[in-house]
XYZ file of C-alpha atoms in Angstrom:
648
model
C 150.237 105.725 107.353
C 150.488 102.418 105.460
C 149.629 99.726 107.779
C 151.834 97.259 109.872
C 153.084 95.000 112.622
C 154.116 95.862 115.884
C 153.917 95.097 119.379
C 152.124 96.906 122.320
C 155.711 98.102 123.778
C 155.905 95.164 126.179
C 158.747 93.083 126.068
C 159.283 89.212 125.986
C 158.728 86.096 123.976
C 154.981 86.616 125.326
C 154.474 90.142 124.018
C 150.773 90.449 121.862
C 151.783 90.979 118.081
C 149.604 94.181 116.324
C 149.085 95.121 113.286
C 147.929 98.493 113.007
C 145.163 99.367 110.395
C 141.957 101.823 110.102
C 138.515 101.285 112.053
C 137.378 100.165 108.450
C 140.075 98.103 107.437
C 139.922 96.240 110.970
C 136.260 95.459 110.330
C 136.793 94.383 106.802
C 139.677 91.887 107.812
C 137.565 90.671 111.290
C 134.181 89.824 109.062
C 136.006 88.014 106.367
C 137.428 85.491 109.373
C 133.708 84.922 110.958
C 132.413 81.481 110.214
C 129.000 79.409 111.470
C 128.362 76.021 112.011
C 125.328 73.701 112.438
C 124.830 69.964 112.010
C 129.204 70.079 111.046
C 128.079 71.683 107.656
C 130.925 75.295 107.939
C 129.991 78.726 106.318
C 131.436 82.061 105.634
C 129.068 84.223 107.885
C 129.463 87.545 105.809
C 129.383 86.245 102.686
C 129.768 89.650 101.147
C 129.068 93.500 101.441
C 126.927 95.781 99.711
C 127.657 99.562 99.346
C 126.394 102.703 98.485
C 129.317 105.411 99.102
C 129.006 108.570 99.988
C 131.652 111.316 101.870
C 130.114 109.594 105.220
C 132.075 106.196 103.884
C 134.227 106.436 101.089
C 137.644 107.301 102.538
C 136.848 104.761 105.677
C 134.668 101.093 104.809
C 135.296 102.308 101.293
C 139.122 102.573 101.474
C 139.245 99.410 103.349
C 136.860 97.333 101.052
C 138.844 98.400 98.091
C 142.316 97.460 99.840
C 140.771 94.375 100.459
C 139.937 93.372 96.653
C 143.409 95.073 95.493
C 146.034 94.538 98.489
C 145.318 91.914 100.767
C 147.264 91.894 103.555
C 149.467 88.521 104.301
C 151.756 87.237 106.275
C 151.357 89.451 109.474
C 151.541 86.187 111.368
C 147.714 85.872 111.697
C 145.531 84.538 108.983
C 145.841 85.755 105.865
C 142.904 88.506 105.314
C 140.033 86.901 103.448
C 138.650 88.194 100.273
C 135.403 90.632 100.822
C 133.231 90.753 97.916
C 132.144 93.914 97.176
C 128.489 94.496 95.751
C 127.405 98.026 94.355
C 124.040 99.045 94.981
C 121.534 101.624 93.525
C 119.126 101.983 96.709
C 120.087 101.573 100.287
C 117.035 99.956 101.820
C 117.106 97.810 98.553
C 120.513 96.882 99.320
C 119.270 95.679 102.961
C 116.005 93.669 101.356
C 119.085 91.569 99.506
C 120.800 90.869 102.246
C 117.706 89.817 104.110
C 116.625 87.562 100.777
C 120.387 85.967 101.155
C 120.196 85.076 104.473
C 116.701 83.906 104.467
C 117.455 81.818 101.471
C 120.334 80.109 103.426
C 118.385 79.404 106.263
C 120.068 82.150 108.615
C 123.351 80.636 108.633
C 125.039 83.152 106.184
C 124.232 87.039 105.322
C 125.767 89.846 103.913
C 126.922 93.520 105.094
C 125.301 96.746 103.936
C 127.631 100.333 104.030
C 125.907 103.744 103.648
C 126.820 107.089 104.198
C 125.995 109.451 106.822
C 122.225 111.201 106.840
C 119.698 109.605 104.057
C 121.728 107.276 102.999
C 121.841 105.837 106.599
C 118.193 106.278 107.502
C 117.230 104.920 103.589
C 118.457 101.367 105.465
C 116.037 101.699 108.860
C 113.202 99.989 106.968
C 115.070 97.141 105.770
C 116.824 96.920 109.539
C 112.846 96.903 110.599
C 111.640 94.384 108.248
C 115.173 92.185 109.396
C 114.396 92.142 113.108
C 110.506 91.688 112.347
C 110.759 88.713 110.181
C 113.435 87.443 112.677
C 116.343 87.652 109.662
C 120.068 88.218 110.250
C 121.757 91.323 108.458
C 124.917 93.462 109.459
C 124.184 97.835 109.055
C 127.008 99.403 109.126
C 126.014 103.278 108.601
C 128.056 105.630 108.916
C 127.669 108.888 111.991
C 128.770 111.624 112.825
C 132.588 113.204 113.763
C 133.295 111.450 116.974
C 135.883 114.376 117.678
C 133.422 116.981 117.170
C 136.032 118.929 114.970
C 133.313 119.718 112.638
C 129.866 120.549 114.265
C 127.536 120.173 112.492
C 128.734 118.375 110.186
C 126.680 117.990 107.090
C 123.316 116.041 107.221
C 123.831 115.998 111.131
C 120.568 116.023 113.266
C 121.292 118.588 116.176
C 119.381 117.290 119.382
C 119.901 120.428 121.896
C 119.577 118.047 124.343
C 122.285 116.021 123.477
C 125.636 115.639 121.635
C 125.296 111.853 121.276
C 122.012 112.009 119.717
C 121.756 111.115 115.658
C 119.825 110.123 113.058
C 121.113 106.589 113.632
C 119.433 106.276 116.933
C 116.171 105.733 114.384
C 117.890 102.185 114.320
C 117.667 101.192 118.028
C 113.929 99.857 117.930
C 114.635 97.842 115.079
C 117.599 96.462 115.578
C 118.338 93.291 117.754
C 121.707 94.591 118.640
C 123.042 98.350 118.569
C 126.505 100.307 119.168
C 128.044 103.375 117.653
C 131.749 103.159 118.013
C 133.621 106.326 119.328
C 137.092 105.118 119.896
C 138.585 102.597 117.634
C 139.010 100.000 120.569
C 135.322 99.901 120.914
C 135.056 97.779 118.199
C 136.451 94.412 119.027
C 133.659 93.798 121.836
C 130.799 95.213 120.140
C 131.861 93.004 116.943
C 132.200 89.975 119.125
C 128.720 91.244 120.446
C 127.205 91.536 116.938
C 128.178 87.983 115.616
C 126.705 86.076 118.407
C 123.573 88.096 118.354
C 123.842 87.436 114.253
C 124.002 83.979 114.944
C 121.329 83.252 117.476
C 118.043 81.837 116.589
C 116.101 83.090 119.079
C 117.900 86.486 118.978
C 118.818 87.699 115.692
C 117.262 90.369 113.515
C 119.009 93.827 112.389
C 122.711 94.398 113.919
C 123.834 97.761 113.555
C 127.212 99.337 114.329
C 126.660 102.817 113.774
C 130.670 104.012 112.135
C 131.538 108.062 113.136
C 133.206 108.777 109.965
C 136.196 110.250 111.316
C 136.969 107.282 113.030
C 136.494 104.553 110.383
C 139.552 106.145 109.087
C 141.317 105.840 112.136
C 144.203 104.023 113.151
C 144.584 101.419 115.801
C 147.054 98.595 116.625
C 145.192 95.840 116.776
C 145.747 92.209 118.590
C 146.408 89.799 115.942
C 144.488 87.605 117.457
C 141.484 89.746 117.345
C 141.374 88.329 113.315
C 141.582 84.884 114.014
C 139.147 82.558 112.351
C 136.321 82.428 114.653
C 133.604 79.237 114.223
C 130.690 80.804 115.864
C 128.314 77.105 116.146
C 124.367 77.634 115.900
C 122.620 75.149 118.124
C 119.774 73.004 118.784
C 118.806 73.713 121.670
C 116.656 70.597 123.196
C 113.520 70.485 125.290
C 113.421 70.841 129.155
C 112.332 67.139 129.974
C 109.840 68.500 132.056
C 108.120 71.144 129.536
C 108.782 68.208 127.140
C 106.116 66.157 129.103
C 103.912 68.820 130.200
C 103.546 70.129 126.170
C 102.776 66.346 125.418
C 100.250 65.655 128.440
C 98.160 68.438 126.885
C 98.793 67.198 123.551
C 97.123 63.272 124.377
C 94.124 64.908 125.277
C 93.257 66.579 122.433
C 90.202 65.209 120.080
C 90.847 67.939 117.032
C 94.471 68.978 117.422
C 96.382 71.120 114.363
C 100.030 72.079 113.877
C 100.319 74.918 112.617
C 103.950 75.489 110.621
C 105.498 78.875 110.872
C 109.346 79.963 109.215
C 110.959 78.744 112.054
C 110.204 75.435 110.813
C 112.178 75.921 107.686
C 114.755 77.573 109.158
C 115.933 74.631 111.117
C 115.680 72.321 108.373
C 112.638 70.683 110.368
C 110.758 69.044 107.487
C 111.502 65.729 107.661
C 110.876 65.937 111.396
C 108.125 67.811 110.489
C 106.458 64.994 108.113
C 107.503 62.471 110.680
C 105.589 63.741 113.648
C 102.045 64.015 111.166
C 102.301 61.159 110.490
C 103.057 59.310 113.396
C 100.122 61.656 115.305
C 98.104 62.061 112.257
C 97.959 65.485 113.139
C 97.018 67.786 110.330
C 99.343 70.621 109.041
C 98.546 74.355 108.472
C 101.025 76.614 107.647
C 101.785 80.573 107.682
C 103.145 82.745 104.761
C 106.613 81.616 106.200
C 106.030 78.277 106.720
C 104.553 77.457 103.607
C 106.940 74.280 102.753
C 107.841 72.889 105.373
C 105.250 70.347 104.707
C 105.210 69.280 100.856
C 101.792 70.483 99.455
C 100.967 66.913 98.198
C 101.376 65.205 101.520
C 97.978 63.944 102.713
C 98.503 65.858 105.686
C 98.966 69.122 104.705
C 96.067 71.250 104.541
C 97.956 74.675 103.460
C 97.665 78.026 104.704
C 95.648 79.300 107.604
C 94.849 82.663 108.896
C 92.832 85.975 107.328
C 94.533 84.920 103.535
C 94.242 81.038 104.319
C 91.911 78.490 102.365
C 88.646 77.579 104.111
C 89.745 74.245 104.939
C 92.603 75.122 107.011
C 90.318 77.998 108.774
C 87.612 75.313 109.367
C 90.181 72.856 111.756
C 91.589 76.366 113.281
C 88.281 77.167 114.274
C 86.956 74.160 115.554
C 90.861 73.089 117.363
C 91.044 72.118 120.830
C 94.762 72.192 120.278
C 97.016 74.121 118.341
C 100.556 72.770 118.299
C 102.700 76.203 117.079
C 106.237 75.305 115.345
C 108.307 78.051 114.630
C 105.536 80.613 114.453
C 105.403 84.585 116.033
C 101.438 84.040 115.354
C 101.119 87.413 113.035
C 97.445 88.508 113.281
C 97.409 87.274 109.804
C 98.013 83.860 110.998
C 95.380 84.313 113.785
C 93.122 86.302 111.767
C 93.635 89.247 114.109
C 92.404 86.731 117.143
C 89.120 85.319 115.456
C 90.592 81.820 113.756
C 90.566 79.690 117.097
C 86.820 79.712 118.248
C 87.185 76.704 120.109
C 85.879 78.368 123.999
C 88.715 75.655 125.430
C 91.551 75.570 122.829
C 95.066 75.059 124.364
C 98.150 76.088 122.295
C 101.459 73.791 122.413
C 103.850 76.359 121.180
C 107.425 74.526 120.381
C 110.014 77.656 119.314
C 113.621 78.498 120.012
C 112.222 81.924 121.131
C 110.795 81.721 124.777
C 108.841 85.662 123.680
C 106.917 83.162 120.897
C 106.497 80.406 122.851
C 104.485 82.052 125.561
C 102.101 83.460 123.104
C 98.422 82.922 123.462
C 99.173 81.129 127.246
C 100.558 78.540 125.570
C 102.463 75.406 126.954
C 105.550 76.601 126.082
C 108.099 73.915 124.873
C 111.578 76.339 124.123
C 114.069 74.364 121.768
C 115.119 74.093 118.124
C 112.193 72.856 115.827
C 113.925 70.058 114.846
C 114.948 68.743 118.042
C 111.775 69.857 119.948
C 110.065 67.761 116.891
C 111.714 64.885 117.002
C 111.218 64.861 121.037
C 107.856 65.193 120.816
C 107.009 62.212 118.522
C 109.186 60.017 120.889
C 107.112 61.204 124.065
C 104.015 60.715 121.955
C 104.867 57.149 120.622
C 101.776 54.930 120.315
C 99.250 58.271 120.866
C 97.334 58.976 117.431
C 94.940 61.434 116.887
C 91.276 60.640 116.368
C 91.079 58.772 112.833
C 88.243 61.363 112.583
C 90.703 64.642 112.666
C 92.529 63.352 109.722
C 89.125 62.260 107.459
C 87.987 65.556 108.023
C 90.948 67.233 107.072
C 91.372 65.502 103.849
C 87.648 66.297 102.895
C 87.980 69.379 103.565
C 91.131 69.792 101.507
C 89.143 67.965 98.719
C 86.607 70.261 99.071
C 88.900 73.236 98.286
C 90.812 72.504 95.582
C 87.761 71.544 93.524
C 86.021 75.567 95.164
C 89.014 77.244 93.491
C 90.229 75.100 90.695
C 88.309 77.779 88.114
C 90.595 80.388 89.522
C 93.567 78.878 87.551
C 90.984 78.502 84.025
C 90.970 81.645 81.844
C 87.781 84.072 82.989
C 85.130 85.812 80.705
C 87.393 88.927 80.544
C 89.349 90.967 78.510
C 92.328 90.706 80.689
C 93.745 87.382 82.629
C 93.157 87.450 86.286
C 96.632 87.390 88.284
C 95.538 83.734 89.862
C 95.702 82.346 86.421
C 99.372 83.686 86.233
C 100.008 81.977 89.129
C 98.570 78.654 88.482
C 100.625 78.828 85.557
C 103.784 79.709 87.632
C 102.881 77.037 90.150
C 102.790 74.242 87.469
C 105.641 74.847 85.473
C 108.225 76.110 88.188
C 110.282 73.079 89.612
C 110.164 71.803 92.747
C 113.624 73.701 93.659
C 113.219 76.920 92.037
C 112.090 80.068 93.955
C 109.113 82.294 93.869
C 109.021 85.738 95.609
C 106.835 87.928 96.510
C 105.423 90.579 99.760
C 102.922 93.242 100.130
C 99.344 93.725 98.318
C 96.960 91.483 97.155
C 99.271 88.635 95.828
C 100.045 87.275 98.968
C 96.519 86.507 99.850
C 96.124 84.377 96.449
C 99.039 82.844 96.911
C 98.965 81.614 100.708
C 95.220 80.485 99.672
C 96.313 78.771 95.945
C 100.288 78.205 95.739
C 101.076 74.252 96.263
C 104.604 74.445 97.524
C 106.877 71.602 96.487
C 109.693 72.187 98.854
C 110.665 74.592 101.734
C 112.837 76.422 99.251
C 109.916 77.377 96.871
C 108.007 79.676 98.586
C 109.114 82.989 99.753
C 106.892 85.669 100.933
C 107.658 88.529 102.996
C 104.529 89.428 105.189
C 106.105 89.656 108.812
C 106.646 93.514 107.477
C 104.658 93.297 104.318
C 107.236 95.449 102.854
C 106.328 96.969 98.993
C 109.815 97.249 97.171
C 111.231 93.970 98.971
C 110.388 91.622 96.052
C 113.426 92.847 93.160
C 116.310 93.355 95.378
C 115.093 89.689 97.498
C 115.029 88.089 93.831
C 118.932 89.480 93.746
C 119.402 88.075 97.097
C 118.003 84.989 96.355
C 119.899 83.982 93.428
C 122.786 84.801 94.893
C 122.193 82.257 97.766
C 120.640 79.462 95.500
C 122.753 79.881 92.024
C 121.182 76.747 90.092
C 117.317 77.701 91.233
C 115.087 79.925 89.233
C 114.102 82.621 91.103
C 111.361 84.225 90.018
C 109.624 87.894 91.443
C 106.482 88.266 91.286
C 105.551 92.329 91.119
C 102.840 94.208 91.020
C 103.368 97.865 89.411
C 102.290 99.495 92.239
C 105.244 97.935 93.711
C 107.558 98.676 90.775
C 107.067 101.918 90.842
C 108.974 102.157 94.432
C 111.930 100.599 93.653
C 113.212 99.431 90.470
C 116.629 100.391 91.211
C 118.300 96.804 91.715
C 117.829 96.226 88.156
C 121.116 97.928 87.028
C 122.820 95.872 90.113
C 121.512 92.404 88.688
C 122.402 93.749 85.186
C 126.057 94.873 86.529
C 126.576 91.357 88.230
C 125.099 89.474 85.582
C 122.763 87.390 87.922
C 119.965 85.338 85.924
C 116.788 86.230 87.425
C 112.856 86.312 86.395
C 110.789 89.350 87.080
C 106.911 89.046 86.441
C 105.534 92.561 86.734
C 101.828 92.196 86.552
C 100.464 95.872 85.484
C 96.739 96.453 86.175
C 97.197 99.951 86.584
C 96.509 100.723 90.513
C 97.113 99.355 94.031
C 95.225 96.048 93.517
C 95.358 94.828 97.389
C 94.283 98.238 99.108
C 91.858 99.259 95.942
C 89.747 96.336 97.065
C 89.998 96.620 101.075
C 89.380 100.384 100.606
C 86.274 99.337 98.769
C 85.035 96.821 101.276
C 85.433 99.318 103.791
C 83.743 102.246 102.720
C 86.314 103.585 100.854
C 85.258 103.584 97.103
C 88.544 102.920 95.861
C 89.812 106.105 96.759
C 93.048 106.909 95.773
C 94.372 103.846 94.548
C 94.222 103.847 90.709
C 96.414 105.456 88.534
C 94.778 107.632 86.716
C 95.187 111.378 85.624
C 93.607 113.918 86.911
C 90.695 114.994 85.443
C 90.204 119.133 84.209
C 86.149 118.444 85.167
C 86.063 117.132 88.559
C 89.326 117.493 89.771
C 89.968 113.989 91.139
C 92.537 111.398 89.769
C 89.608 109.397 87.725
C 90.887 110.409 84.028
C 92.455 108.503 81.617
C 94.837 105.911 82.819
C 98.436 107.085 83.465
C 100.290 106.527 80.015
C 103.340 104.877 81.840
C 105.370 102.375 80.415
C 106.635 99.774 82.237
C 108.486 97.485 79.596
C 110.167 100.438 77.807
C 110.985 101.097 81.765
C 112.667 97.962 82.163
C 114.245 98.077 78.438
C 115.933 101.043 79.236
C 118.125 99.052 82.237
C 119.343 96.740 79.528
C 117.539 93.483 79.730
C 115.131 91.793 77.741
C 111.609 92.669 78.525
C 108.720 89.889 77.118
C 104.588 91.965 77.087
C 101.841 89.788 76.896
C 97.657 89.709 77.688
C 97.007 86.411 78.138
C 97.770 83.087 79.849
C 99.177 80.767 77.173
C 101.357 84.396 76.020
C 102.472 83.711 79.659
C 103.606 80.264 79.850
C 105.173 80.703 76.093
C 107.063 83.948 77.485
C 108.013 82.349 80.877
C 109.312 79.329 78.724
C 111.642 81.429 77.162
C 112.731 83.519 80.017
C 113.592 80.060 81.965
C 115.635 78.847 78.622
C 117.461 82.356 78.592
C 121.066 82.558 80.485
C 120.129 86.324 81.210
C 117.987 88.629 83.479
C 114.279 88.806 81.769
C 111.401 90.481 82.805
C 107.565 89.550 81.498
C 105.361 92.274 81.485
C 101.681 90.922 82.016
C 98.443 93.223 81.541
C 96.008 92.177 84.461
C 92.418 92.746 85.840
C 92.578 95.145 88.585
C 89.893 93.775 90.102
C 90.214 89.927 89.920
C 88.594 87.470 90.484
C 90.601 86.510 93.958
C 89.867 82.999 95.586
C 87.044 83.188 98.092
C 88.296 83.147 101.842
C 86.501 82.781 105.496
C 89.661 84.665 107.189
C 89.164 88.354 108.654
C 91.759 90.836 109.520
C 90.895 93.763 111.609
C 90.948 96.907 109.160
C 88.554 99.696 112.060
C 85.965 101.183 109.747
C 84.781 104.956 110.370
C 82.392 104.922 112.880
C 80.192 108.086 111.563
C 80.014 108.991 108.566
C 77.845 110.559 106.088
C 78.814 108.253 103.297
C 76.394 105.197 102.679
C 79.425 102.969 101.824
C 80.977 103.445 105.120
C 78.040 103.306 107.208
C 77.463 99.813 105.667
C 80.848 98.616 106.093
C 80.792 99.880 109.699
C 78.154 97.572 110.280
C 79.425 94.717 108.815
C 83.063 95.333 110.508
C 81.398 95.339 114.366
C 79.584 92.181 113.249
C 82.942 90.484 111.761
C 84.735 92.047 115.097
C 82.570 89.836 117.580
C 84.408 86.372 117.582
C 88.046 88.695 118.592
C 89.374 87.704 121.941
C 91.858 87.023 123.536
C 93.826 83.366 124.057
C 93.830 82.742 127.650
């Protein structure tokens, strides 16, 4: 049936006008009319939809997106139907990562929707949903579901639960979503869609928002009030501190002799860099950063000390260890930030946590300052007017940072080995990339090296996913970041292990003609987990890419003959393969000058070397073992665990 305008049966001039649409068509039309606004800047909230179609959504949301492309509605008496760009993905998990990277690059003011078919298509998105919620990044997930009318029962790919008829595999999204609903009837979409927009635009509550869509309901027609489709602007506020809480926080800070600031992702998403710099300069408090917060204060600022925690640098960790007051700004204190609760060693250390989310502000028995990071920093700067930390703290921080820079300078120089260390490649990239260019990375050994070594030149430049530490994020994230910041050079650094997990979106990058630079470090193994395995007594077991030996029966034969460069070329993009830092520099300049996506495969040393570190991470070691290597590692673990504590 074609869509039409009509009435609900009431008479008179005040009768609400309606339009007959399927649920899929109504949802697409609704999403096209949603906007976010902060500080007077208005943006289309849902900038586009990624999708992979199957029998669960091809005739529902798929048809709606097609109709939106070919025959958008107009003249219904309401707003014209906005164009909803559609992007064809190759892997469902990847497309959620792409949407997350887009939203992160846009400081959470815009995001994408992701639709997949019933069954494995939908559950493939669960990992992406978990990442989004853990990292506090908005993304709209639209998994297809069973028949609401149950005329077909069980449908293909349905999980049958003998205890209840309303359980489906999509219930796996419940714990990893900030909002979850299943639209069993068309009219349920109206309140649920509005609630979904509220969560997507709430900086304290945001994360994955999941609306499950039974496949028959997607295609079911309903008479919708035109008011549902009017343009709506969702205002992203800047909550200010409660005056009494502000005074309590300022009172704690005034007592500090060795204070530090820890800048987290919230300092970047709230665009608080200028306020953070003003606060640091006014108070003289050195600034340490987390993986998500690196770049909130430029690295070349005298009060920027760098990364703190398990993968932080020695200077930041020394300041953290002796801090008597820790001021957390927009951080949720992951175990890497706290070095598994061993970073802050002052017996009477106190915390002041400035966070838009009370859950995070309350951590470590802190003096809570629940507010937007920018508004809170501005208020704190005013409340502390005339007060400064002792000059010794500032001087000590500068000296420690200078010592660290001298210590790690050799990391960037050529090493006495056949292949370059990955730190050499990072140093070259850091030098060549522009202030507003974006480097992307996620799990493995590289985030540890990067947090310790990377000198971020802007809040945009350093894009690390380490909240969920998800291998496979980097490549699809490069697509999302480039879509969000088309004028920036976007570089994804990808290990060969990660590349094998999620190369599919190279096809999407090619199809959309998106210019990114993929840097694949080929070292024939899992470098990070290999080093962790060795240090924890497990001898790098199962971490190298080797053929199974006929003699030993183990995976310790010749290197796996995988040709990553040839694999990438099969997608249709240019590939350069290099084995030295100088050749990498030349290859990067060529890639930078190109108008198309380019990959650079760099042969690197599996064993590093890596930068020195003083942080600790709690990874338990077997308490009993017949292996001497494990016995030794267990003794080291117990000694390292001794400083671990709750902050009360």
